[in-house]
Coordinates of C-alpha atoms in Angstrom, one line a residue:
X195 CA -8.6 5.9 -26.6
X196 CA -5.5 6.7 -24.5
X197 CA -6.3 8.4 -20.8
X198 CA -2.1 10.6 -22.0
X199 CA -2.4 13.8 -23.4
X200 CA -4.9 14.8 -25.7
X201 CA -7.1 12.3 -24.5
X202 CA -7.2 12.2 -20.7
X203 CA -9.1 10.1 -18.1
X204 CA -11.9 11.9 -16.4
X205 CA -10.9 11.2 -12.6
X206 CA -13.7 14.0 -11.4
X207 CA -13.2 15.7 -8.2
X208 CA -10.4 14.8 -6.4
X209 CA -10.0 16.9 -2.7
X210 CA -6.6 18.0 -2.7
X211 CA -5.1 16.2 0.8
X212 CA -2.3 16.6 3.2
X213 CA -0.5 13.4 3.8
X214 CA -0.4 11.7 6.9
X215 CA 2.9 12.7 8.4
X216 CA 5.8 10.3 9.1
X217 CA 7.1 11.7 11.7
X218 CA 8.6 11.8 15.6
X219 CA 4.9 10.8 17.1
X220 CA 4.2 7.8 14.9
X221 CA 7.6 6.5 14.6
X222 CA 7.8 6.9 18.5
X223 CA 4.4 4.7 18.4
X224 CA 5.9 1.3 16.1
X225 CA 8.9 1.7 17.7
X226 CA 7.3 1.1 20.8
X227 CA 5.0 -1.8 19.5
X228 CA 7.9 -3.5 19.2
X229 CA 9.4 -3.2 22.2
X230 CA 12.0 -0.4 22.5
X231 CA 12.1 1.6 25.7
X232 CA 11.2 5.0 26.3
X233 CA 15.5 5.8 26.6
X234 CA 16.0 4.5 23.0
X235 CA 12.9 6.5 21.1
X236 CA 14.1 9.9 22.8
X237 CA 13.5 12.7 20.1
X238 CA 16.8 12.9 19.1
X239 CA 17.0 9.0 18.0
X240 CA 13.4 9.7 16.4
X241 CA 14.6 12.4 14.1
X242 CA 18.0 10.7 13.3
X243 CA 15.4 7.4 11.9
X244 CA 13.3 9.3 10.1
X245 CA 15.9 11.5 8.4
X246 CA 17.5 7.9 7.2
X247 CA 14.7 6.4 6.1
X248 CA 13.7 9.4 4.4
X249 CA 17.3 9.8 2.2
X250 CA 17.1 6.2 1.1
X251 CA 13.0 7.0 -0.6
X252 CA 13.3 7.5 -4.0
X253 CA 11.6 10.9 -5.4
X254 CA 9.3 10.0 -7.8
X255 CA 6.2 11.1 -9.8
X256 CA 3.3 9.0 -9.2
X257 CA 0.7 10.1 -6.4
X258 CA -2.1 8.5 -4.5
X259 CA -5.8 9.2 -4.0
X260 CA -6.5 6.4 -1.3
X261 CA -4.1 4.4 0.9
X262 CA -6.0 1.5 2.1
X263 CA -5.9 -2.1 4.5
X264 CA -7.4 -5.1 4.2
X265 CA -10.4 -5.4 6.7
X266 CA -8.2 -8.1 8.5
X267 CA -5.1 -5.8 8.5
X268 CA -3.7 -5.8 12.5
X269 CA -3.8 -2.3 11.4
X270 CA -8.0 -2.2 12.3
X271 CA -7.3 -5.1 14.6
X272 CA -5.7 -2.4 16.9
X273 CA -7.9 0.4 15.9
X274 CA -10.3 2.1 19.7
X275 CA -12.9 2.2 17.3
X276 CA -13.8 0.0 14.2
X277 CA -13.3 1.6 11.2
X278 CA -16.5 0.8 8.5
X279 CA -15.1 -0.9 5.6
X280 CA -14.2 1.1 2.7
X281 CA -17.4 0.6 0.4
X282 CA -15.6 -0.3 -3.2
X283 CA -16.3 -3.9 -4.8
X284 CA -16.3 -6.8 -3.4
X285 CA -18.4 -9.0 -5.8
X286 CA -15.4 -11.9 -5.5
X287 CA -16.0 -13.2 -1.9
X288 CA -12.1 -13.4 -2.1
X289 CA -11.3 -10.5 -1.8
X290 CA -11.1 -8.4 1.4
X291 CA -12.7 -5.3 2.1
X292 CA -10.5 -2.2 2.5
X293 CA -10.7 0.4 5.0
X294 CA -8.5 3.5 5.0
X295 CA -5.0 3.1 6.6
X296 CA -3.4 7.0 5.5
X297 CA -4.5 9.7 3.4
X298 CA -2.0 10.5 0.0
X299 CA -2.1 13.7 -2.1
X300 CA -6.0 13.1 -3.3
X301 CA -8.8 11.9 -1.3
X302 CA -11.9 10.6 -3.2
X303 CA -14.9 12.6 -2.2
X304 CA -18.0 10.1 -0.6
X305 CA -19.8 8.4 -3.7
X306 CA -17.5 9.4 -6.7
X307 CA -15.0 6.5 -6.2
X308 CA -12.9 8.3 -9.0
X309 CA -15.8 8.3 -11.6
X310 CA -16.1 4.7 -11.2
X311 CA -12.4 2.9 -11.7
X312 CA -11.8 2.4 -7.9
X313 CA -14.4 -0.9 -7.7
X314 CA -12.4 -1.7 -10.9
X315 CA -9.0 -1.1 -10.0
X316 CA -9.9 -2.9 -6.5
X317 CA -11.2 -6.3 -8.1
X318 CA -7.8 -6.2 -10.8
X319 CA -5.0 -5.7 -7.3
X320 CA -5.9 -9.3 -6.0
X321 CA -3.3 -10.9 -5.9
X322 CA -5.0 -13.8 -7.9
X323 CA -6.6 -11.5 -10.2
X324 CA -3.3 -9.4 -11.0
X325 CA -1.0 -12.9 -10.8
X326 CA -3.4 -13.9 -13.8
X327 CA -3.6 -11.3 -15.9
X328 CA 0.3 -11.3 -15.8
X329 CA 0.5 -14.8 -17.2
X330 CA -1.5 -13.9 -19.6
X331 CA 0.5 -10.9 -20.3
X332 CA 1.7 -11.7 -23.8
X333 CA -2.4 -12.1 -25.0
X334 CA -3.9 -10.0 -23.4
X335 CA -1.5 -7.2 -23.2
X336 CA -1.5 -6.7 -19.3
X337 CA 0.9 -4.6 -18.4
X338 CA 1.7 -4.9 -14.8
X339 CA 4.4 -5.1 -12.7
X340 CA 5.6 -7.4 -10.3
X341 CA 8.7 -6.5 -7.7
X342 CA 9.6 -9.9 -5.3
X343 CA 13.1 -9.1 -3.6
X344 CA 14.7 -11.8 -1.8
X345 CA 13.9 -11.9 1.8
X346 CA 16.5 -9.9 4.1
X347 CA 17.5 -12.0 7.3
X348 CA 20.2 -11.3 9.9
X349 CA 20.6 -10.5 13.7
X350 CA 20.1 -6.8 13.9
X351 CA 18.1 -4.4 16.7
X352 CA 14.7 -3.9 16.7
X353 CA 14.8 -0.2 15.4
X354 CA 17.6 -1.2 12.9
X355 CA 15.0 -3.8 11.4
X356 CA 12.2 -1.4 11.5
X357 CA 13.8 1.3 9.4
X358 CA 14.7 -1.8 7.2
X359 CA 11.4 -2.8 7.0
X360 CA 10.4 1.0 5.9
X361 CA 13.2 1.5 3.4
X362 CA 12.0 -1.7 1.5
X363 CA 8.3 -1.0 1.7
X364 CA 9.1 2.5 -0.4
X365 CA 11.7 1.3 -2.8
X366 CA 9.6 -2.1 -3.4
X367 CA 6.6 -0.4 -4.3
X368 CA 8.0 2.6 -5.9
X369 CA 10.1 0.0 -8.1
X370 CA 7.0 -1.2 -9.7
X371 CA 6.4 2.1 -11.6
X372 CA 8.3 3.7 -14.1
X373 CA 7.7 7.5 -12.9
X374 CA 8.3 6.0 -9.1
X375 CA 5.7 6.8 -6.3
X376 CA 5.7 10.3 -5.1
X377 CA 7.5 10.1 -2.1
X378 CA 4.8 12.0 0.4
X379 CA 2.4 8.9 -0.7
X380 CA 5.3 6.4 0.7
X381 CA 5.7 7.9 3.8
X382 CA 2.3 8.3 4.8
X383 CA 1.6 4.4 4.3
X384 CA 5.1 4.0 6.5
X385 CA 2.7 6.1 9.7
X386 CA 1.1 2.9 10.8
X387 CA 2.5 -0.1 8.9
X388 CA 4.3 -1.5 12.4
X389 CA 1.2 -2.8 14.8
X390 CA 1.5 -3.9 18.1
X391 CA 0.7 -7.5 18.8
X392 CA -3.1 -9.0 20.1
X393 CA -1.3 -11.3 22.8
X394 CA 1.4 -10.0 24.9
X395 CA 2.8 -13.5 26.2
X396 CA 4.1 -14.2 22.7
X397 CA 7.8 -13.9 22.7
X398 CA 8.4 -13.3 18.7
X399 CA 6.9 -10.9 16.7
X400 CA 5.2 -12.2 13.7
X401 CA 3.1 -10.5 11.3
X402 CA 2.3 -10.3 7.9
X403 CA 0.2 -7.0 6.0
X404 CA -0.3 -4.8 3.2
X405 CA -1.3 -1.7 1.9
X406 CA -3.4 -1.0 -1.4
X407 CA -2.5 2.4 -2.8
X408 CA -4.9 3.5 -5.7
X409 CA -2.4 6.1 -7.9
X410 CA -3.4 8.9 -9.9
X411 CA -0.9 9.9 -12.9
X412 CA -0.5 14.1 -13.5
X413 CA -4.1 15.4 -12.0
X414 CA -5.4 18.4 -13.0
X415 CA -8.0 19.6 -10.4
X416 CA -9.3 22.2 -12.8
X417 CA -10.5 19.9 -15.1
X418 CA -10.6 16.3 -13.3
X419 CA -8.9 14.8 -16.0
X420 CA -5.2 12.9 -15.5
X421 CA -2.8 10.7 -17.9
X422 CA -3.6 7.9 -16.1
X423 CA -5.0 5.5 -13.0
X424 CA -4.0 2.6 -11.1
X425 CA -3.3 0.9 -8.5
X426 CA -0.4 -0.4 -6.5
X427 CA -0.6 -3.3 -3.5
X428 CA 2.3 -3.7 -1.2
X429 CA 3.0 -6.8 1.3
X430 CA 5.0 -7.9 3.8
X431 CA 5.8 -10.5 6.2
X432 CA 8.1 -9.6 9.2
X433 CA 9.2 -11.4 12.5
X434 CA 11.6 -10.3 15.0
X435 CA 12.4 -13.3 17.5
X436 CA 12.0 -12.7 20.8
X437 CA 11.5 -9.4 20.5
X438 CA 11.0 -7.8 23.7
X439 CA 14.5 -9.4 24.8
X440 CA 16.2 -7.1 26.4
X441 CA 20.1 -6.1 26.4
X442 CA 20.3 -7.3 30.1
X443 CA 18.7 -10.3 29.5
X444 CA 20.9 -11.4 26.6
X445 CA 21.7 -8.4 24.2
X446 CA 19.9 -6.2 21.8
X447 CA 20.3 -8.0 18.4
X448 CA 17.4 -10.4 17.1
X449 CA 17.0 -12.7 14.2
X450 CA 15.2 -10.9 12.1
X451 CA 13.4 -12.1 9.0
X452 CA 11.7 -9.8 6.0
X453 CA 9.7 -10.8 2.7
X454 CA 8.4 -8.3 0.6
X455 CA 6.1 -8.2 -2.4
X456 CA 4.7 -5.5 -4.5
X457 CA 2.3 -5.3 -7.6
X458 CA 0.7 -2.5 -9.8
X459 CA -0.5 -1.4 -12.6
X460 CA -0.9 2.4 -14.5
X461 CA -3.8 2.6 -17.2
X462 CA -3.2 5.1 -19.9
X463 CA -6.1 3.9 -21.7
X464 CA -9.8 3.1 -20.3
X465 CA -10.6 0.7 -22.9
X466 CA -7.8 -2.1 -22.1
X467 CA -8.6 -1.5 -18.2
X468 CA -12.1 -2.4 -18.8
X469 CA -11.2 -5.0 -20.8
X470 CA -9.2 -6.4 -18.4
X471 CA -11.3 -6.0 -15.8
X472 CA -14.1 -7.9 -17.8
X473 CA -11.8 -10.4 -18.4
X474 CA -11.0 -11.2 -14.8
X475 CA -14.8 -11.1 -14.2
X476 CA -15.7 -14.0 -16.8
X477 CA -12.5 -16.0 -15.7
X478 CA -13.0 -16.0 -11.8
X479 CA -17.3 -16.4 -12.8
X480 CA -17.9 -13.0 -11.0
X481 CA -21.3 -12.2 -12.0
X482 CA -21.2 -9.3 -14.5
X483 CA -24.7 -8.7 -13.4
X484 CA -24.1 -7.5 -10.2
X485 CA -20.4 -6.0 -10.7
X486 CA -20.1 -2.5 -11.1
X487 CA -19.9 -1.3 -14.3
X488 CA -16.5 -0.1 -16.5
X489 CA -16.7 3.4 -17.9
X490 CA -15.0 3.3 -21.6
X491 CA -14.4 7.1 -21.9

């Protein structure tokens, strides 16, 4: 039975959340883990990169209910204090445990993991998982979506690369789905996606990431129920060479070098995502046993 109108997927209790804000402080703080001075991240330079990067986001409809990290993200590498993995499914020894990286417009209350579909949705992101249920796409009826630009490359300076890097984060992952991602959800995972590196003698910065996003499609907090639920993984690989090169040492440009991925699906109907997700369990020998269950309706 379709999750769309007239037959909608009961989410539960969703806390309605403020964002986390993209905005002078945190784009002061990547800007700086890459190297910039204190004269080139003045506030007036801060608000002219944000407003860019904020009139090249698409608007669209699709909102979040958890922004999340790999475990091995740099993002918790560089964290004072160790954040406790987020406590979803992770059954397939593959597959990395998530903490939070940003809050969106929901955030799943402790325990309800959105009546269930989060472990699910989690298990069906991996890349292997989703790559294979693609494939398969014309039997199984996966529905998916897949966005790989070409890589960007070119000389450019560091904050011209960074807001690069941003821009194509939002519009890669928000190209994946038809009603777009709301665009509070993209900035919020743009707060932290830049992290400063472990070593400081290496000259070039070199870092790959992502960010899992777990959507939400029209929720009604009234009566828990929404059109639909997915989820929406985002990666990147970035490396600025010789980064901390300054213009007195032999200019402010530096070759630059981008690759960008995104995947995600939206579920409009709770039999074909547990369907799917049983699927993935038999095919990867994930033991049903001990895997969280699929709710049907």
């Amino acid at each position: 039975m379709p999750f769309g109108p007239g037959a909608k997927i009961k989410v539960g209790t969703l806390n309605k959340a403020t964002p986390t804000p993209f905005d002078n402080a945190s784009l002061k703080k990547s800007l700086e883990n890459i190297g910039l001075s204190c004269a080139q991240i003045n506030d007036q330079n801060l608000s002219t990169y944000i407003t860019n990067v904020k009139s090249q986001l698409p608007d669209g409809a699709i909102q979040s209910m958890a922004i999340k990290a790999p475990h091995t993200s740099p993002l918790n590498a560089n964290r004072l204090k160790a954040v406790a993995p987020v406590t979803l499914f992770t059954a397939a020894t593959a597959v990395p445990k998530m903490t939070s990286a940003a809050t969106g417009n929901w955030s799943i209350p402790d325990n309800n993991d959105a009546e269930g579909y989060g472990p699910n949705l989690e298990i069906i992101q991996y890349q292997d998982h989703f790559n294979w249920l693609f494939d398969n796409k014309s039997s199984n009826g996966f529905t998916g979506v897949k966005n790989s630009p070409p890589a960007t490359s070119g000389n450019y300076p560091n904050a011209e690369a960074i807001q690069k890097l941003f821009v194509q984060v939002g519009l890669t992952a928000s190209s994946t789905l038809v009603k777009g991602l709301d665009k509070p959800t993209m900035t919020a995972t743009l707060s932290n996606v830049i992290q400063p590196l472990n070593d400081s003698n290496i000259s070039n910065y070199d870092v790959s990431d992502s960010r899992v996003i777990d959507l939400v499609d029209n929720y009604d907090p009234k009566t828990g129920m929404a059109d639909g639920i997915g989820v929406l993984t985002v990666s990147w690989h970035l490396t600025i060479e010789d980064y901390k090169r300054k213009t007195k040492d032999g200019g402010d440009t530096h070759a630059t070098y981008l690759k960008m991925n995104a995947w995600s699906v939206l579920y409009t109907d709770p039999g074909v995502l547990c369907q799917q997700y049983s699927s993935v369990l038999q095919h990867f020998a994930i033991n049903a046993a001990s895997a969280p269950s699929c709710r049907t309706s």
